[in-house]
XYZ file of C-alpha atoms in Angstrom:
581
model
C -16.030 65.904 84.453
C -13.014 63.553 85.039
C -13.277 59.985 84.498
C -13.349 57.567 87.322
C -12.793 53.801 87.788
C -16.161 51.545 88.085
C -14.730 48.871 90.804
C -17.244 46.071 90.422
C -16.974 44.824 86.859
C -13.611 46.367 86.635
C -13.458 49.652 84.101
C -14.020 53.214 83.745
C -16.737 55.621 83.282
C -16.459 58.641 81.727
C -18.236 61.842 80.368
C -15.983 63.049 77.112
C -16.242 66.472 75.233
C -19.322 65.533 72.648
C -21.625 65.076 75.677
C -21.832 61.425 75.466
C -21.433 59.341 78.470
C -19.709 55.366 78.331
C -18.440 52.674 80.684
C -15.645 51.271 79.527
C -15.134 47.665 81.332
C -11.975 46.110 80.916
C -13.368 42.666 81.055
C -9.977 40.583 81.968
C -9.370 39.223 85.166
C -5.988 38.896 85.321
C -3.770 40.242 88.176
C -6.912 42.592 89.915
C -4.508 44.709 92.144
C -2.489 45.601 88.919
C -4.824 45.627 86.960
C -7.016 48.363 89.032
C -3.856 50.483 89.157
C -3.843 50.602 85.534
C -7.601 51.124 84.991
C -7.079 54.624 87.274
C -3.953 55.930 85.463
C -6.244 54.995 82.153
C -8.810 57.508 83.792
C -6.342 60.252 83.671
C -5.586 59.547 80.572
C -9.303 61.046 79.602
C -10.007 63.958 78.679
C -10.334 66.839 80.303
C -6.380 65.499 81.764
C -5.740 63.394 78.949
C -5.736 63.288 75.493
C -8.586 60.215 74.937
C -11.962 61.903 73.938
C -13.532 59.251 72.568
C -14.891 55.945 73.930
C -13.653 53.750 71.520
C -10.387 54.862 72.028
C -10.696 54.308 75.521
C -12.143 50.605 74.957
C -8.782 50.092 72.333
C -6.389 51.267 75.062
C -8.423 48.314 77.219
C -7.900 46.123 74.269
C -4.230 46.393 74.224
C -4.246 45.447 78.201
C -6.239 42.575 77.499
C -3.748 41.619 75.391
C -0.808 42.389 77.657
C -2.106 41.257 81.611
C -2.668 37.801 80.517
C 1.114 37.799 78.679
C 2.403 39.374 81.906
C 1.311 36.282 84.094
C 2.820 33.772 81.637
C 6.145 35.347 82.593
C 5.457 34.603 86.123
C 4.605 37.656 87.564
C 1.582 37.966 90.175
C 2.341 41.239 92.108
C 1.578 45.027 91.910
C 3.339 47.832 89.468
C 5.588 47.750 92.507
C 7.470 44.388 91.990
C 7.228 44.535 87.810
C 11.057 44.208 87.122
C 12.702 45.084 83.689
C 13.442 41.670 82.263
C 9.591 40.810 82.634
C 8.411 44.113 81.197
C 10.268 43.552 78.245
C 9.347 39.985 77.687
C 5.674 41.210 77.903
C 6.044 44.097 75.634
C 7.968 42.494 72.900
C 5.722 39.251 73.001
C 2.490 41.554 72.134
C 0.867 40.940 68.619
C 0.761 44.685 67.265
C 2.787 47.690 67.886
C 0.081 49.832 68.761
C -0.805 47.734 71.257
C 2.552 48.272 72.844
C 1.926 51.973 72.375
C -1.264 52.199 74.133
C 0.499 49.782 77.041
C 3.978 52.381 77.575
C 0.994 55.539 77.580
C -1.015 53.956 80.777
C 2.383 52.480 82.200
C 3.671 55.973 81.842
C 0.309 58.193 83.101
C 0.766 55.417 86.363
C 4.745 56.490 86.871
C 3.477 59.705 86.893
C 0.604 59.244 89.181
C 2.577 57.280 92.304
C 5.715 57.063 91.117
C 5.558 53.251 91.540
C 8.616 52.209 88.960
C 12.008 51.451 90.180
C 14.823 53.564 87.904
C 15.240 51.039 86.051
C 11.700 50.305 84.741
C 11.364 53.893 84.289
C 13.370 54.267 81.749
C 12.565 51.033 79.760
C 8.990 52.470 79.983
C 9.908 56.070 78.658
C 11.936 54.181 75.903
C 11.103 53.681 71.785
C 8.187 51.655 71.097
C 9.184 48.380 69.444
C 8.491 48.538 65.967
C 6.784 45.198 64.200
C 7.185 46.744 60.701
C 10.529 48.139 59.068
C 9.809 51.190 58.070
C 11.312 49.960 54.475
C 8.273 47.598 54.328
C 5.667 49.665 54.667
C 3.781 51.194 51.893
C 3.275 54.983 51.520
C 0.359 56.675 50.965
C 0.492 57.473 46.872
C 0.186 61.317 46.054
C -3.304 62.239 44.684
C -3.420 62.586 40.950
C -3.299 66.287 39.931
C -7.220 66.021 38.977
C -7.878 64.995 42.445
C -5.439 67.861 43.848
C -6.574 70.479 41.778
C -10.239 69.177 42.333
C -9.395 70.117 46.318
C -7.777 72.670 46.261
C -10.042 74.624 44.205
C -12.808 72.580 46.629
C -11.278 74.262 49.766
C -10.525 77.749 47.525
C -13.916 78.241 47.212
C -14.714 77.168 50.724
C -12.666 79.878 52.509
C -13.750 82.115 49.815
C -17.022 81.840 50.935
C -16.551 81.542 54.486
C -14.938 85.580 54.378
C -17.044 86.677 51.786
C -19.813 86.119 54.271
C -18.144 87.400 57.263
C -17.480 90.327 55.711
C -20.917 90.459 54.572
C -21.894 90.165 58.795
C -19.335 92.694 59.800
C -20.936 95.495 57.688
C -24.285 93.966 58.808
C -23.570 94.483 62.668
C -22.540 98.044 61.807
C -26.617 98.829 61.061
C -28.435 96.938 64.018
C -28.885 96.638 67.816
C -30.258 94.067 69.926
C -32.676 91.509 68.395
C -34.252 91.115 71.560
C -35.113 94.757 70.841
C -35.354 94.997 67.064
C -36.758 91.993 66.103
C -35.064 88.601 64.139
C -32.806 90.253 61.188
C -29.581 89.686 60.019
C -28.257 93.164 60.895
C -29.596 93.015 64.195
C -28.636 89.137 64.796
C -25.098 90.169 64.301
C -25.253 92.929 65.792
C -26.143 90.842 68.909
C -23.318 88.278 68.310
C -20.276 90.687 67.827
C -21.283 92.785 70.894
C -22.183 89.451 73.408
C -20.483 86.954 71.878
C -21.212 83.662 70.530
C -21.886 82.315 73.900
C -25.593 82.647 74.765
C -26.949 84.475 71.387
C -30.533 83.120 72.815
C -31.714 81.840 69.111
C -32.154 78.298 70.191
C -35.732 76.358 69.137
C -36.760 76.313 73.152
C -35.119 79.960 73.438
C -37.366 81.736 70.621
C -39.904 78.747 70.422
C -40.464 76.258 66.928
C -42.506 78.583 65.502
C -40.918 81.618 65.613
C -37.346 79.835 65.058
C -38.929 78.086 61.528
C -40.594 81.026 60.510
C -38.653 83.990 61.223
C -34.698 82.755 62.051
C -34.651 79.809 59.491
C -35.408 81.917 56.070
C -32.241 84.065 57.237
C -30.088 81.452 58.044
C -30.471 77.777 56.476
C -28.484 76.451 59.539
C -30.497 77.751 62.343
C -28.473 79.337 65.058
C -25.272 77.861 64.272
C -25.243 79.046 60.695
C -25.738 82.753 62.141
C -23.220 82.145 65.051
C -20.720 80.966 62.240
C -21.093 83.943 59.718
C -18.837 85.820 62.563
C -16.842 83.331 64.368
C -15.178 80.327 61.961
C -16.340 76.947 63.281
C -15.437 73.204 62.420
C -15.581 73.157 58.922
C -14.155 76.879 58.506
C -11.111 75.654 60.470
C -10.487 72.433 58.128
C -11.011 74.166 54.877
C -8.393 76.645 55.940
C -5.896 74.059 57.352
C -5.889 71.749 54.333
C -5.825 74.885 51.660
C -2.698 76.330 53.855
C -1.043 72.391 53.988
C -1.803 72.553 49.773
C 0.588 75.822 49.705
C 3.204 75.255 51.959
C 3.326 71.204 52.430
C 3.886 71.322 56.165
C 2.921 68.228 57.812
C -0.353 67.725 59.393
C 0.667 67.919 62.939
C 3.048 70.618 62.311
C -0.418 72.632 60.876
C -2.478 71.873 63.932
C -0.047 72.619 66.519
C 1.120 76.358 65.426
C 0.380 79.367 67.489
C 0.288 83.096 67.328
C 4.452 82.602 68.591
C 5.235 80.998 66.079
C 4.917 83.613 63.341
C 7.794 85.773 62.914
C 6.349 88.479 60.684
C 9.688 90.098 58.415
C 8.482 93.148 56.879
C 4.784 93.383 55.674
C 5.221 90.395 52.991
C 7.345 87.988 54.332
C 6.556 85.504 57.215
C 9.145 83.148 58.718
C 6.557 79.846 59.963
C 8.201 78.118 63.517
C 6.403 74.600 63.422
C 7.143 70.954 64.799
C 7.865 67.959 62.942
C 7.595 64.458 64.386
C 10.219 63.129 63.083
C 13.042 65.871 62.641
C 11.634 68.143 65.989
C 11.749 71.720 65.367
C 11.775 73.059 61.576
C 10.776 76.876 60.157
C 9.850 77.704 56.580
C 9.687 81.187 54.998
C 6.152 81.455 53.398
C 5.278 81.697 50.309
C 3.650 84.687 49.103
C -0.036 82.989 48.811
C 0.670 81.158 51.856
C 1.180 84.704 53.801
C -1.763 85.856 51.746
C -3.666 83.451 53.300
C -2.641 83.728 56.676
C -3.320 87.237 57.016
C -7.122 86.560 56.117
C -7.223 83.911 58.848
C -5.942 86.293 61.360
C -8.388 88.758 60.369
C -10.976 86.208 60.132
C -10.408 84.949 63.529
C -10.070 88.359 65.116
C -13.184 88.703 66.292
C -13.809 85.383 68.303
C -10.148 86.208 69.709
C -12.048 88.952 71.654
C -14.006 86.134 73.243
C -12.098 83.219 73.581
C -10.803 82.056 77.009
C -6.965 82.926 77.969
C -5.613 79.670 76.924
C -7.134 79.925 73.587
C -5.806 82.979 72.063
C -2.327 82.021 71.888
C -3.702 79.040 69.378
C -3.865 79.901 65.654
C -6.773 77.793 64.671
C -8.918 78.343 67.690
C -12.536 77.743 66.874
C -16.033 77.994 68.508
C -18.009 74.666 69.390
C -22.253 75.297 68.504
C -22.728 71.981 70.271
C -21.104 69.719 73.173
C -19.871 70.528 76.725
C -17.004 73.025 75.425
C -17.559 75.982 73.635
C -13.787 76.649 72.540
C -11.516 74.069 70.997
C -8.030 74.067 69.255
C -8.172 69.959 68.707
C -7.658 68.205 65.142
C -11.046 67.898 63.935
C -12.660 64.037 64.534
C -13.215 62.043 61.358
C -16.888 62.374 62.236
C -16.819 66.178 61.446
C -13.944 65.342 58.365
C -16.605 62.909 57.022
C -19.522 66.012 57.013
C -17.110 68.463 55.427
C -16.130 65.560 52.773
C -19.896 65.182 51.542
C -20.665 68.486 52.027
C -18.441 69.658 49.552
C -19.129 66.738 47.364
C -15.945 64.987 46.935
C -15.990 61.728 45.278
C -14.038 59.202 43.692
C -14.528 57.544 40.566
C -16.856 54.856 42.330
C -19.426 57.844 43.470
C -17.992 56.848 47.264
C -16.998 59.714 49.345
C -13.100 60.289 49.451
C -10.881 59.573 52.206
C -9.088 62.665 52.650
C -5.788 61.473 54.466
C -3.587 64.901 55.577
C -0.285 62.925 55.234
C -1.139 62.823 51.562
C -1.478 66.309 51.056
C 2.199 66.631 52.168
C 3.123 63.581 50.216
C 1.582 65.896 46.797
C 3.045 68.543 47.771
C 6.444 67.029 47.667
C 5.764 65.187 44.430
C 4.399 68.425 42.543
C 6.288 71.175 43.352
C 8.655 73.388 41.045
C 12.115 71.852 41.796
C 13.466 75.072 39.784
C 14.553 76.760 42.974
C 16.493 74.122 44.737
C 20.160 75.642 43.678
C 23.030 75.496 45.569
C 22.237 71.388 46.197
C 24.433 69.088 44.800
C 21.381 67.171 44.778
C 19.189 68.977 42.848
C 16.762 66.740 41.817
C 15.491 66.145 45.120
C 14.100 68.427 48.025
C 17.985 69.851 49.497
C 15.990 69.865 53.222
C 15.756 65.697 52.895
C 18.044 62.949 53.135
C 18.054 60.917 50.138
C 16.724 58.265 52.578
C 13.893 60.090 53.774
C 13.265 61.032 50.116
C 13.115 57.622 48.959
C 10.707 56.617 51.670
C 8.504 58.558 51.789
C 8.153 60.724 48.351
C 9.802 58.551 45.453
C 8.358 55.513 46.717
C 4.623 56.670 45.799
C 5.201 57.815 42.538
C 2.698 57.658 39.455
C 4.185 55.863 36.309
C 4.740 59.229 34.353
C 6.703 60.562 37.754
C 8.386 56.800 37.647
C 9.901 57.513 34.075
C 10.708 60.993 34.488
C 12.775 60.179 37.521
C 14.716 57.291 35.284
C 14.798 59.754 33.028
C 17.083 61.836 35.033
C 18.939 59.184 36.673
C 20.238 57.488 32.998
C 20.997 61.289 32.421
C 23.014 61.787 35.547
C 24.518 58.753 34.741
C 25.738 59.352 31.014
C 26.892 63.245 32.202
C 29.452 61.582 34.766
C 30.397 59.208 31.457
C 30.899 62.026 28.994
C 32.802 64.004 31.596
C 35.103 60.968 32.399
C 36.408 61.461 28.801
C 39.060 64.123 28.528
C 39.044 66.708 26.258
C 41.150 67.686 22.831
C 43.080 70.358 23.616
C 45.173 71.751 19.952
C 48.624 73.974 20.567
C 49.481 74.158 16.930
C 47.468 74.069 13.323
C 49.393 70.582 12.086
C 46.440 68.014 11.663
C 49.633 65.128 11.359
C 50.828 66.624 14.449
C 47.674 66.309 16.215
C 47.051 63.080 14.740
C 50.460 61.720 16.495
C 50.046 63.414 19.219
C 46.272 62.390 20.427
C 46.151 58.771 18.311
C 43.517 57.664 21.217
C 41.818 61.371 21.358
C 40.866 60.993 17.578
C 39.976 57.557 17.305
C 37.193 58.152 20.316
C 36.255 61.116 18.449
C 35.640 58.507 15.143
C 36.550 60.909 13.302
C 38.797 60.145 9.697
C 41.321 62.695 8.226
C 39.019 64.670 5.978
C 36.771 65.636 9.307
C 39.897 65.841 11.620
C 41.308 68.520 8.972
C 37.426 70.704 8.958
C 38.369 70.623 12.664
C 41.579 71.960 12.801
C 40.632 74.324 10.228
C 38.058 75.955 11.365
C 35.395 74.639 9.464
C 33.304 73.133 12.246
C 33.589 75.987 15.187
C 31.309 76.667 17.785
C 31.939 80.160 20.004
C 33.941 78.591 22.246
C 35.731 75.500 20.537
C 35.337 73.407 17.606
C 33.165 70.752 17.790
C 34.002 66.851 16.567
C 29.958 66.087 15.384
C 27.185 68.858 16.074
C 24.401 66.109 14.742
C 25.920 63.538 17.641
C 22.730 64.562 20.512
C 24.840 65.056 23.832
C 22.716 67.832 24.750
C 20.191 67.475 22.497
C 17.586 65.176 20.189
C 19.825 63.184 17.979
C 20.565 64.272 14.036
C 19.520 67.822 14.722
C 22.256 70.641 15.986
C 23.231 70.587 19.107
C 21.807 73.436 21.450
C 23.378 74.117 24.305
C 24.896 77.628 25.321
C 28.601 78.491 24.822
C 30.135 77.931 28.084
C 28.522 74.059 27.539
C 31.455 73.059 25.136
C 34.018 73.584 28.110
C 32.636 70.111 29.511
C 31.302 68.871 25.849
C 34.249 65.359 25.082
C 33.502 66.759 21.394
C 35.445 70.000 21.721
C 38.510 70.951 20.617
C 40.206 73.731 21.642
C 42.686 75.960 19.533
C 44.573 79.049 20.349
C 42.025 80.402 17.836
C 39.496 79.953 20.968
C 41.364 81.813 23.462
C 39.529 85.247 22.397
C 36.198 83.632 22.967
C 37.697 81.679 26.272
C 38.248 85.006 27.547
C 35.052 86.529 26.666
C 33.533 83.623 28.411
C 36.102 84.004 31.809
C 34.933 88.153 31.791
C 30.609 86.739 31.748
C 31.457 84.462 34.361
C 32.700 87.384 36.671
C 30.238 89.433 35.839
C 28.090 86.423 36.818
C 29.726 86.272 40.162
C 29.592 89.599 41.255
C 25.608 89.604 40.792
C 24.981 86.172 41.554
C 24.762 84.539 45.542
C 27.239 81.908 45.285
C 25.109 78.934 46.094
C 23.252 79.415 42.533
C 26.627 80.442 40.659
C 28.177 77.491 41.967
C 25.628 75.148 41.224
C 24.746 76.896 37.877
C 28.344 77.951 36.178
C 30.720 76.740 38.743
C 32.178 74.206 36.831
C 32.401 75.603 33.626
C 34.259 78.365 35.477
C 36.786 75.972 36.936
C 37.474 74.298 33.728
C 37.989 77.696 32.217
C 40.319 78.964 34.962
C 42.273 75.583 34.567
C 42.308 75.721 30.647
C 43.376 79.243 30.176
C 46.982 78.557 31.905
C 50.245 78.388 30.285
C 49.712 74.477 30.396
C 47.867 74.707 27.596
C 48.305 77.881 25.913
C 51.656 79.775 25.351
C 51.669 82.933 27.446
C 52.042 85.786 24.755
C 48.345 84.237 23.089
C 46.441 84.308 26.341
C 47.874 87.995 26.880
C 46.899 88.836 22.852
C 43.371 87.270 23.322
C 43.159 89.256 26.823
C 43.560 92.424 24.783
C 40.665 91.874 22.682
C 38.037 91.745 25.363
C 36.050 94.659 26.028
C 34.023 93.346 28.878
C 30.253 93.466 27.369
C 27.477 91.600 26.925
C 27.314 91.894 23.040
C 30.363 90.101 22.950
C 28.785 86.734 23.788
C 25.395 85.375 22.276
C 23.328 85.050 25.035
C 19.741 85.214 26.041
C 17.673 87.752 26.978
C 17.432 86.655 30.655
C 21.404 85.805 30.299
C 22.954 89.179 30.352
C 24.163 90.757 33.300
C 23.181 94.172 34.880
């Protein structure tokens, strides 16, 4: 039933989807004509035309224009929507105390444009525009992620929940098979669904006044603990079904809330049997898709199946939805609406999630996101030159909304990796010893500055031109100094390492080696996509292309050390999960 305007005090009545009926009075008497105009397109704005279900929304959107008619007349205006100019607007707007206020003011300005077209161009515009924000977004404080005993405490919470959710519709679909009409057969569970998945959940007929007390106590109760709606949801997924598989499919793929509640069947793009590219929309960067993971498709497929049935059923405008769900109770039987925090706050102590108080938790879906972000495998996210952060975010969105939340161990390891970051471009700053003959003196004369940053005196200069202190690849000035490793223990990095390592030397005694090293990195290439090669060998392979060059080496030893290359694997000493097909 759509919402009308009570005249006489000034303010609207309306019925809204739970059943319950509320006047809504405005209770401001400033500018009537205006005012009245704006109490109708606030009608609209009720559900089943507008988005407000709820009478205390209703009452805030009357707060806001309590806060804004009385601003509007300070300005000097005393007229209809008709005469309200731009200048005036603004000053009225900007001069309100919160910015949600000055959302809820554009949304009835906006439902009256659209109404009587009342606005001049100008106004129009100004009234379509960005909402004035009070708050930088710099200044305001993220949610923190949840610790990992509160995330793994919900998602095994909602695990379980869907888990038991299909384990008992499957149980109902094999009970339908065996039944027939309870009407006919009496009050069982095979015949009970049997009735449900051939009528619907509509008018199943188990109600107290349907049946009567007694029978509904004795007979329908001891087969389902929650009466007629625990029997109507065995078949068709209902409230708490719906949440329990929206937050455990925001745990595995980290999509944002709205995103989640907004998908429909068009937005799956199925790619073979396994793989599912997601369509979904982001507030803040519009349109976005994501190729599932494997439990994430996993999941998916059991909602589909799960849902199939009450797809048979559900109006027109419904089955296009993914997470359309039955209502047991209130005017509309079908819904495809975020749950209310009502129905949030039932699942929440139903499911017994507490803090460390005993109070029931305030599950915020921006969070799980927010987790998401902060505990994922970074592992993956090649071919970034960012790799330490998500390669789909700015480093300003990053820093906002992710880094900014962080626990103290997340806090260190992230320093951690930005004092290593910084002492890589350090190290690689310094160039390195390059040796064309086998004369320490020479060398000596040659690189004075090169040695002395190596601190190295003659007796250790002359192990290193000798031979004595070799790695595969080069010789190295101190293998106790921890670059790439704890300090006073041998350094362990792989071979190709060295080619960026300020402690190597290189000798035409290398060049063998060099070349072994040039012949894996092709091998490399050719079964490698080049985003990960790049980001993984790339440059070690550059500094190898630009050290094996007549520059440094004369050209008849780069041809020798060519001829001693067969091409293999066994050449190198590499890894198991190093070696190339």
């Amino acid at each position: 039933m759509p919402a009308t305007v009570i005249e006489e005090p000034l303010g609207v009545a309306a019925v809204f989807p739970d059943g319950s009926r509320a006047d809504c009075l405005l209770r401001d008497g400033s500018l009537p004509v205006f005012a009245r105009q704006l109490m109708r397109a606030l009608a609209d704005l009720v559900h089943p035309h507008g988005p407000l279900k709820r009478a205390t929304t209703v009452r805030e959107y009357q707060g806001a224009l309590r806060h804004f008619l009385p601003i509007l007349v300070a300005t000097g205006f005393e007229a209809d929507a008709a005469r309200l100019t731009r200048p005036r607007l603004a000053q009225a707007l900007m001069a309100l105390p919160a910015a949600k206020h000055e959302h809820h003011v554009r949304a009835v300005l906006r439902r009256l444009d659209d109404l009587d077209h009342v606005f001049a161009d100008d106004v129009r515009l100004y009234v379509d525009g960005q909402v004035f924000k009070s708050r930088r977004s710099r200044d305001r404080i993220p949610l923190p992620a949840y610790t990992e005993t509160e995330w793994k405490r919900l998602a095994e919470v909602c695990e379980e929940a869907v888990a038991d959710s299909y384990r008992l519709f499957r149980r109902s679909l094999t009970e339908s098979q065996h039944g027939r009409h309870w009407r006919e057969g009496g009050l069982s569970r095979e015949n009970i669904q049997w009735t449900l998945r051939h009528d619907g959940p509509h008018h199943p007929g188990l109600g107290r006044n349907q049946i009567g007390v007694r029978r509904y106590q004795q007979e329908l109760l001891p087969l389902y603990p929650g009466g007629a709606a625990g029997a109507v949801g065995a078949l068709f997924p209902l409230a708490d079904t719906v949440f329990s598989y929206q937050l455990l499919f925001g745990i595995r793929t980290g999509i944002v809330p709205d995103g989640i509640s907004d998908l429909g069947l068009e937005d799956i793009d199925w790619a073979g049997d396994a793989t599912v590219l997601l369509d979904y929309v982001k507030g803040r960067t519009a349109a976005e898709s994501m190729v599932l993971s494997r439990p994430a498709v996993r999941l998916l497929e059991q909602w589909l199946e799960h849902s199939a049935l009450a797809r048979r059923f559900m109006p027109a405008d419904f089955k296009g939805r993914l997470w359309s769900r039955f209502c047991v109770t209130g005017p509309h039987r079908w819904s495809s609406e975020p749950l209310d925090p009502y129905t949030r706050d039932v699942w929440i102590r139903g499911h017994g999630l507490v803090d460390k108080a005993g109070k029931p938790w305030q599950i915020h879906v921006h969070r799980i996101r927010t987790t998401f972000e902060a505990s994922r495998d970074r592992r993956l996210w090649t071919g970034s030159t960012r790799a330490t952060i998500d390669p789909n975010h700015t480093p300003q969105v990053e820093g906002d909304h992710y880094l900014a939340g962080q626990s103290p161990a997340q806090k260190a390891a992230t320093e951690t990796v930005i004092e290593g970051a910084q002492q890589d471009l350090l190290r690689r700053a310094e160039p390195q010893v390059i040796k064309d003959g086998d004369d320490a003196a020479a060398v000596a004369a040659a690189f004075p500055g090169l040695v002395a940053g190596l601190g190295l005196d003659e007796g250790a200069l002359a192990e290193l031109i000798g031979g004595e202190r070799d790695v595969f690849a080069a010789g190295c000035g101190d293998q106790l100094s921890g670059l790439h490793g704890p300090k006073g223990k041998p350094c362990p990095a792989r071979p190709w390492v060295c080619l960026l390592c300020p402690l190597a030397l290189f000798a035409p005694r290398h060049t063998p080696n060099l070349m072994r090293l040039r012949a894996y990195f092709g091998r490399q290439w050719q079964q490698m996509p080049s985003h990960p090669f790049m980001a993984t060998l790339g440059p070690y392979a550059q500094r190898l292309d630009d050290l094996l060059t007549s520059t440094y080496f004369p050209e008849s030893v780069l041809r020798q050390a060519a001829a001693e290359v067969s091409g293999t694997d066994d050449e190198l000493p590499l890894r198991p999960e190093e070696t190339t097909a």
